[in-house]
Amino acid sequence: GAAAAAERLGLPSDRIHLAPVGCEHWVRDAPARRRRHDPPSLLVLGALRGGRRHDRILDAFERLVSRGREARLFFVGRDGDAAADLAPRIAARADVQWLRAPRERDMPELVSSATLLVHLSAEELTAVTPLEACALGPAVVASRLPAFEEALFPLSFYVDDAAERVPAS
């Protein structure tokens, strides 16, 4: 992350300072008694952008429920470059919800009640969101990125880019 920041910002590496990533932000505001959704719920945080692979997450969810598994999928994030394509697919499903205007004060309960946080990304320099989820209890599936593996290993299940293209059969 430090090397990428130095390159992108045109700064000498000695001007980049690292700070440890914490995961107590949502924990301190989480409900004392955490309840999990029944049926199980999958939570995806962040604006609906192509680099976050929301389309592939929805594809995988549709395969999961087509095989008889009962579950719910929650997208929590604002519009992004993939929103126009995903909105009709989301609206067509009763088991998928999109919270388009999330409020920060609702995040501790949303995350702590989820069964699984899915955090796929083409690029991230910190693991703040999946670390927050790990601190609140849901399992985490994340992209195999250096920042995630460094901070989360072995607390997360990882998805390689090639593995995301699972055949529909």
mmCIF file of C-alpha atoms in Angstrom:
data_model
loop_
_atom_site.group_PDB
_atom_site.id
_atom_site.type_symbol
_atom_site.label_atom_id
_atom_site.label_comp_id
_atom_site.label_asym_id
_atom_site.label_seq_id
_atom_site.Cartn_x
_atom_site.Cartn_y
_atom_site.Cartn_z
ATOM 1 C CA GLY A 1 0.000 0.000 0.000
ATOM 2 C CA ALA A 2 2.789 2.418 0.839
ATOM 3 C CA ALA A 3 4.518 1.806 -2.499
ATOM 4 C CA ALA A 4 1.256 2.274 -4.420
ATOM 5 C CA ALA A 5 0.491 5.520 -2.565
ATOM 6 C CA ALA A 6 3.974 6.880 -3.216
ATOM 7 C CA GLU A 7 3.708 6.068 -6.914
ATOM 8 C CA ARG A 8 0.172 7.439 -7.379
ATOM 9 C CA LEU A 9 0.807 10.621 -5.442
ATOM 10 C CA GLY A 10 4.326 11.179 -6.724
ATOM 11 C CA LEU A 11 5.773 11.283 -3.219
ATOM 12 C CA PRO A 12 9.114 9.985 -1.997
ATOM 13 C CA SER A 13 8.631 6.814 0.038
ATOM 14 C CA ASP A 14 10.094 8.448 3.168
ATOM 15 C CA ARG A 15 7.082 10.809 3.165
ATOM 16 C CA ILE A 16 4.647 7.876 3.489
ATOM 17 C CA HIS A 17 3.825 6.907 7.073
ATOM 18 C CA LEU A 18 1.975 3.752 7.994
ATOM 19 C CA ALA A 19 -0.630 3.456 10.712
ATOM 20 C CA PRO A 20 -1.959 0.127 11.992
ATOM 21 C CA VAL A 21 -5.462 -0.782 10.868
ATOM 22 C CA GLY A 22 -7.959 -1.147 13.704
ATOM 23 C CA CYS A 23 -11.307 -2.871 13.882
ATOM 24 C CA GLU A 24 -13.061 -1.339 16.865
ATOM 25 C CA HIS A 25 -15.083 1.350 15.087
ATOM 26 C CA TRP A 26 -18.360 -0.585 14.812
ATOM 27 C CA VAL A 27 -17.726 -2.919 17.777
ATOM 28 C CA ARG A 28 -18.098 -0.138 20.310
ATOM 29 C CA ASP A 29 -21.574 0.684 18.931
ATOM 30 C CA ALA A 30 -22.734 -2.879 18.270
ATOM 31 C CA PRO A 31 -25.779 -4.195 20.106
ATOM 32 C CA ALA A 32 -24.948 -6.036 23.314
ATOM 33 C CA ARG A 33 -26.943 -9.027 22.160
ATOM 34 C CA ARG A 34 -26.217 -9.869 18.574
ATOM 35 C CA ARG A 35 -28.888 -11.713 16.669
ATOM 36 C CA ARG A 36 -28.221 -13.486 13.405
ATOM 37 C CA HIS A 37 -30.716 -13.428 10.569
ATOM 38 C CA ASP A 38 -32.746 -16.532 9.846
ATOM 39 C CA PRO A 39 -32.485 -17.472 7.037
ATOM 40 C CA PRO A 40 -28.762 -16.741 6.818
ATOM 41 C CA SER A 41 -27.850 -13.363 5.335
ATOM 42 C CA LEU A 42 -25.015 -12.325 3.078
ATOM 43 C CA LEU A 43 -23.928 -8.713 3.354
ATOM 44 C CA VAL A 44 -22.088 -6.678 0.723
ATOM 45 C CA LEU A 45 -20.941 -3.181 1.677
ATOM 46 C CA GLY A 46 -19.980 -0.379 -0.663
ATOM 47 C CA ALA A 47 -21.210 1.501 -3.705
ATOM 48 C CA LEU A 48 -22.300 -0.716 -6.594
ATOM 49 C CA ARG A 49 -19.177 -0.429 -8.732
ATOM 50 C CA GLY A 50 -17.775 -2.797 -11.322
ATOM 51 C CA GLY A 51 -14.502 -3.199 -9.440
ATOM 52 C CA ARG A 52 -16.405 -4.530 -6.430
ATOM 53 C CA ARG A 53 -17.855 -7.436 -8.479
ATOM 54 C CA HIS A 54 -21.449 -7.044 -7.289
ATOM 55 C CA ASP A 55 -22.637 -8.756 -10.466
ATOM 56 C CA ARG A 56 -20.606 -11.876 -9.685
ATOM 57 C CA ILE A 57 -21.828 -11.874 -6.101
ATOM 58 C CA LEU A 58 -25.426 -11.738 -7.314
ATOM 59 C CA ASP A 59 -24.715 -14.528 -9.846
ATOM 60 C CA ALA A 60 -23.296 -16.729 -7.069
ATOM 61 C CA PHE A 61 -26.226 -15.941 -4.768
ATOM 62 C CA GLU A 62 -28.715 -16.881 -7.492
ATOM 63 C CA ARG A 63 -26.921 -20.219 -7.969
ATOM 64 C CA LEU A 64 -26.955 -20.807 -4.217
ATOM 65 C CA VAL A 65 -30.716 -20.344 -3.851
ATOM 66 C CA SER A 66 -31.438 -22.221 -7.095
ATOM 67 C CA ARG A 67 -29.861 -25.243 -5.392
ATOM 68 C CA GLY A 68 -32.390 -25.087 -2.583
ATOM 69 C CA ARG A 69 -30.467 -23.058 -0.016
ATOM 70 C CA GLU A 70 -32.549 -20.446 1.755
ATOM 71 C CA ALA A 71 -30.709 -17.153 2.232
ATOM 72 C CA ARG A 72 -30.997 -13.380 1.877
ATOM 73 C CA LEU A 73 -28.584 -10.966 0.219
ATOM 74 C CA PHE A 74 -28.168 -7.370 1.314
ATOM 75 C CA PHE A 75 -26.325 -4.793 -0.778
ATOM 76 C CA VAL A 76 -25.566 -1.754 1.368
ATOM 77 C CA GLY A 77 -24.127 1.129 -0.602
ATOM 78 C CA ARG A 78 -24.833 4.031 -2.858
ATOM 79 C CA ASP A 79 -25.183 4.062 -6.635
ATOM 80 C CA GLY A 80 -22.025 3.420 -8.602
ATOM 81 C CA ASP A 81 -21.092 2.587 -12.177
ATOM 82 C CA ALA A 82 -22.721 -0.870 -11.923
ATOM 83 C CA ALA A 83 -25.982 0.303 -10.333
ATOM 84 C CA ALA A 84 -27.971 0.739 -13.559
ATOM 85 C CA ASP A 85 -27.248 -2.844 -14.652
ATOM 86 C CA LEU A 86 -27.834 -4.384 -11.223
ATOM 87 C CA ALA A 87 -30.925 -2.453 -10.098
ATOM 88 C CA PRO A 88 -33.432 -4.420 -12.246
ATOM 89 C CA ARG A 89 -31.953 -7.750 -11.167
ATOM 90 C CA ILE A 90 -32.094 -6.742 -7.509
ATOM 91 C CA ALA A 91 -35.657 -5.412 -7.803
ATOM 92 C CA ALA A 92 -36.811 -8.700 -9.380
ATOM 93 C CA ARG A 93 -35.844 -10.745 -6.320
ATOM 94 C CA ALA A 94 -37.679 -10.818 -2.994
ATOM 95 C CA ASP A 95 -34.618 -12.343 -1.290
ATOM 96 C CA VAL A 96 -32.277 -9.491 -2.288
ATOM 97 C CA GLN A 97 -32.407 -5.984 -0.844
ATOM 98 C CA TRP A 98 -30.455 -2.865 -1.660
ATOM 99 C CA LEU A 99 -30.072 -0.235 1.036
ATOM 100 C CA ARG A 100 -29.040 2.706 -1.157
ATOM 101 C CA ALA A 101 -28.552 5.330 1.519
ATOM 102 C CA PRO A 102 -26.865 3.613 4.448
ATOM 103 C CA ARG A 103 -26.529 5.467 7.714
ATOM 104 C CA GLU A 104 -23.322 5.049 9.672
ATOM 105 C CA ARG A 105 -25.246 4.548 12.924
ATOM 106 C CA ASP A 106 -26.968 1.458 11.436
ATOM 107 C CA MET A 107 -23.755 -0.277 10.375
ATOM 108 C CA PRO A 108 -22.902 -2.027 13.667
ATOM 109 C CA GLU A 109 -26.265 -3.808 13.763
ATOM 110 C CA LEU A 110 -26.270 -4.577 10.032
ATOM 111 C CA VAL A 111 -22.829 -6.161 10.173
ATOM 112 C CA SER A 112 -23.256 -7.962 13.489
ATOM 113 C CA SER A 113 -26.521 -9.583 12.361
ATOM 114 C CA ALA A 114 -25.070 -10.876 9.067
ATOM 115 C CA THR A 115 -23.994 -14.472 8.617
ATOM 116 C CA LEU A 116 -21.388 -13.607 6.016
ATOM 117 C CA LEU A 117 -19.710 -10.454 4.713
ATOM 118 C CA VAL A 118 -18.661 -10.687 1.070
ATOM 119 C CA HIS A 119 -15.986 -8.107 0.287
ATOM 120 C CA LEU A 120 -14.682 -8.496 -3.238
ATOM 121 C CA SER A 121 -12.615 -5.785 -4.782
ATOM 122 C CA ALA A 122 -10.214 -5.338 -7.664
ATOM 123 C CA GLU A 123 -7.987 -3.218 -5.435
ATOM 124 C CA GLU A 124 -7.856 -2.177 -1.783
ATOM 125 C CA LEU A 125 -4.975 -0.790 0.237
ATOM 126 C CA THR A 126 -6.473 -1.489 3.683
ATOM 127 C CA ALA A 127 -8.605 -4.210 5.202
ATOM 128 C CA VAL A 128 -10.706 -1.944 7.412
ATOM 129 C CA THR A 129 -14.156 -3.185 6.341
ATOM 130 C CA PRO A 130 -13.466 -6.929 6.546
ATOM 131 C CA LEU A 131 -11.578 -6.441 9.837
ATOM 132 C CA GLU A 132 -14.595 -4.635 11.266
ATOM 133 C CA ALA A 133 -16.769 -7.578 10.219
ATOM 134 C CA CYS A 134 -14.378 -10.111 11.771
ATOM 135 C CA ALA A 135 -14.612 -8.202 15.054
ATOM 136 C CA LEU A 136 -18.428 -8.391 14.942
ATOM 137 C CA GLY A 137 -18.754 -12.092 14.173
ATOM 138 C CA PRO A 138 -19.818 -12.813 10.600
ATOM 139 C CA ALA A 139 -17.629 -14.987 8.430
ATOM 140 C CA VAL A 140 -15.759 -13.080 5.718
ATOM 141 C CA VAL A 141 -15.160 -13.891 2.065
ATOM 142 C CA ALA A 142 -12.680 -11.461 0.519
ATOM 143 C CA SER A 143 -10.639 -10.997 -2.612
ATOM 144 C CA ARG A 144 -7.147 -12.409 -2.487
ATOM 145 C CA LEU A 145 -5.365 -9.068 -2.157
ATOM 146 C CA PRO A 146 -2.119 -8.419 -0.276
ATOM 147 C CA ALA A 147 -3.751 -5.931 2.110
ATOM 148 C CA PHE A 148 -6.473 -8.438 3.000
ATOM 149 C CA GLU A 149 -4.186 -11.437 3.397
ATOM 150 C CA GLU A 150 -1.767 -9.460 5.551
ATOM 151 C CA ALA A 151 -4.455 -8.231 7.945
ATOM 152 C CA LEU A 152 -7.009 -11.060 7.828
ATOM 153 C CA PHE A 153 -5.139 -14.327 7.378
ATOM 154 C CA PRO A 154 -6.439 -16.812 8.537
ATOM 155 C CA LEU A 155 -9.686 -15.076 9.539
ATOM 156 C CA SER A 156 -11.131 -14.938 6.027
ATOM 157 C CA PHE A 157 -11.944 -17.160 3.087
ATOM 158 C CA TYR A 158 -10.323 -15.881 -0.093
ATOM 159 C CA VAL A 159 -11.555 -15.726 -3.663
ATOM 160 C CA ASP A 160 -9.073 -15.613 -6.517
ATOM 161 C CA ASP A 161 -10.162 -13.743 -9.619
ATOM 162 C CA ALA A 162 -10.132 -16.957 -11.694
ATOM 163 C CA ALA A 163 -12.165 -18.793 -9.055
ATOM 164 C CA GLU A 164 -14.928 -16.192 -9.261
ATOM 165 C CA ARG A 165 -15.885 -17.411 -12.734
ATOM 166 C CA VAL A 166 -17.667 -20.561 -11.579
ATOM 167 C CA PRO A 167 -19.696 -22.328 -14.284
ATOM 168 C CA ALA A 168 -23.467 -22.119 -13.803
ATOM 169 C CA SER A 169 -23.911 -25.926 -13.914
#
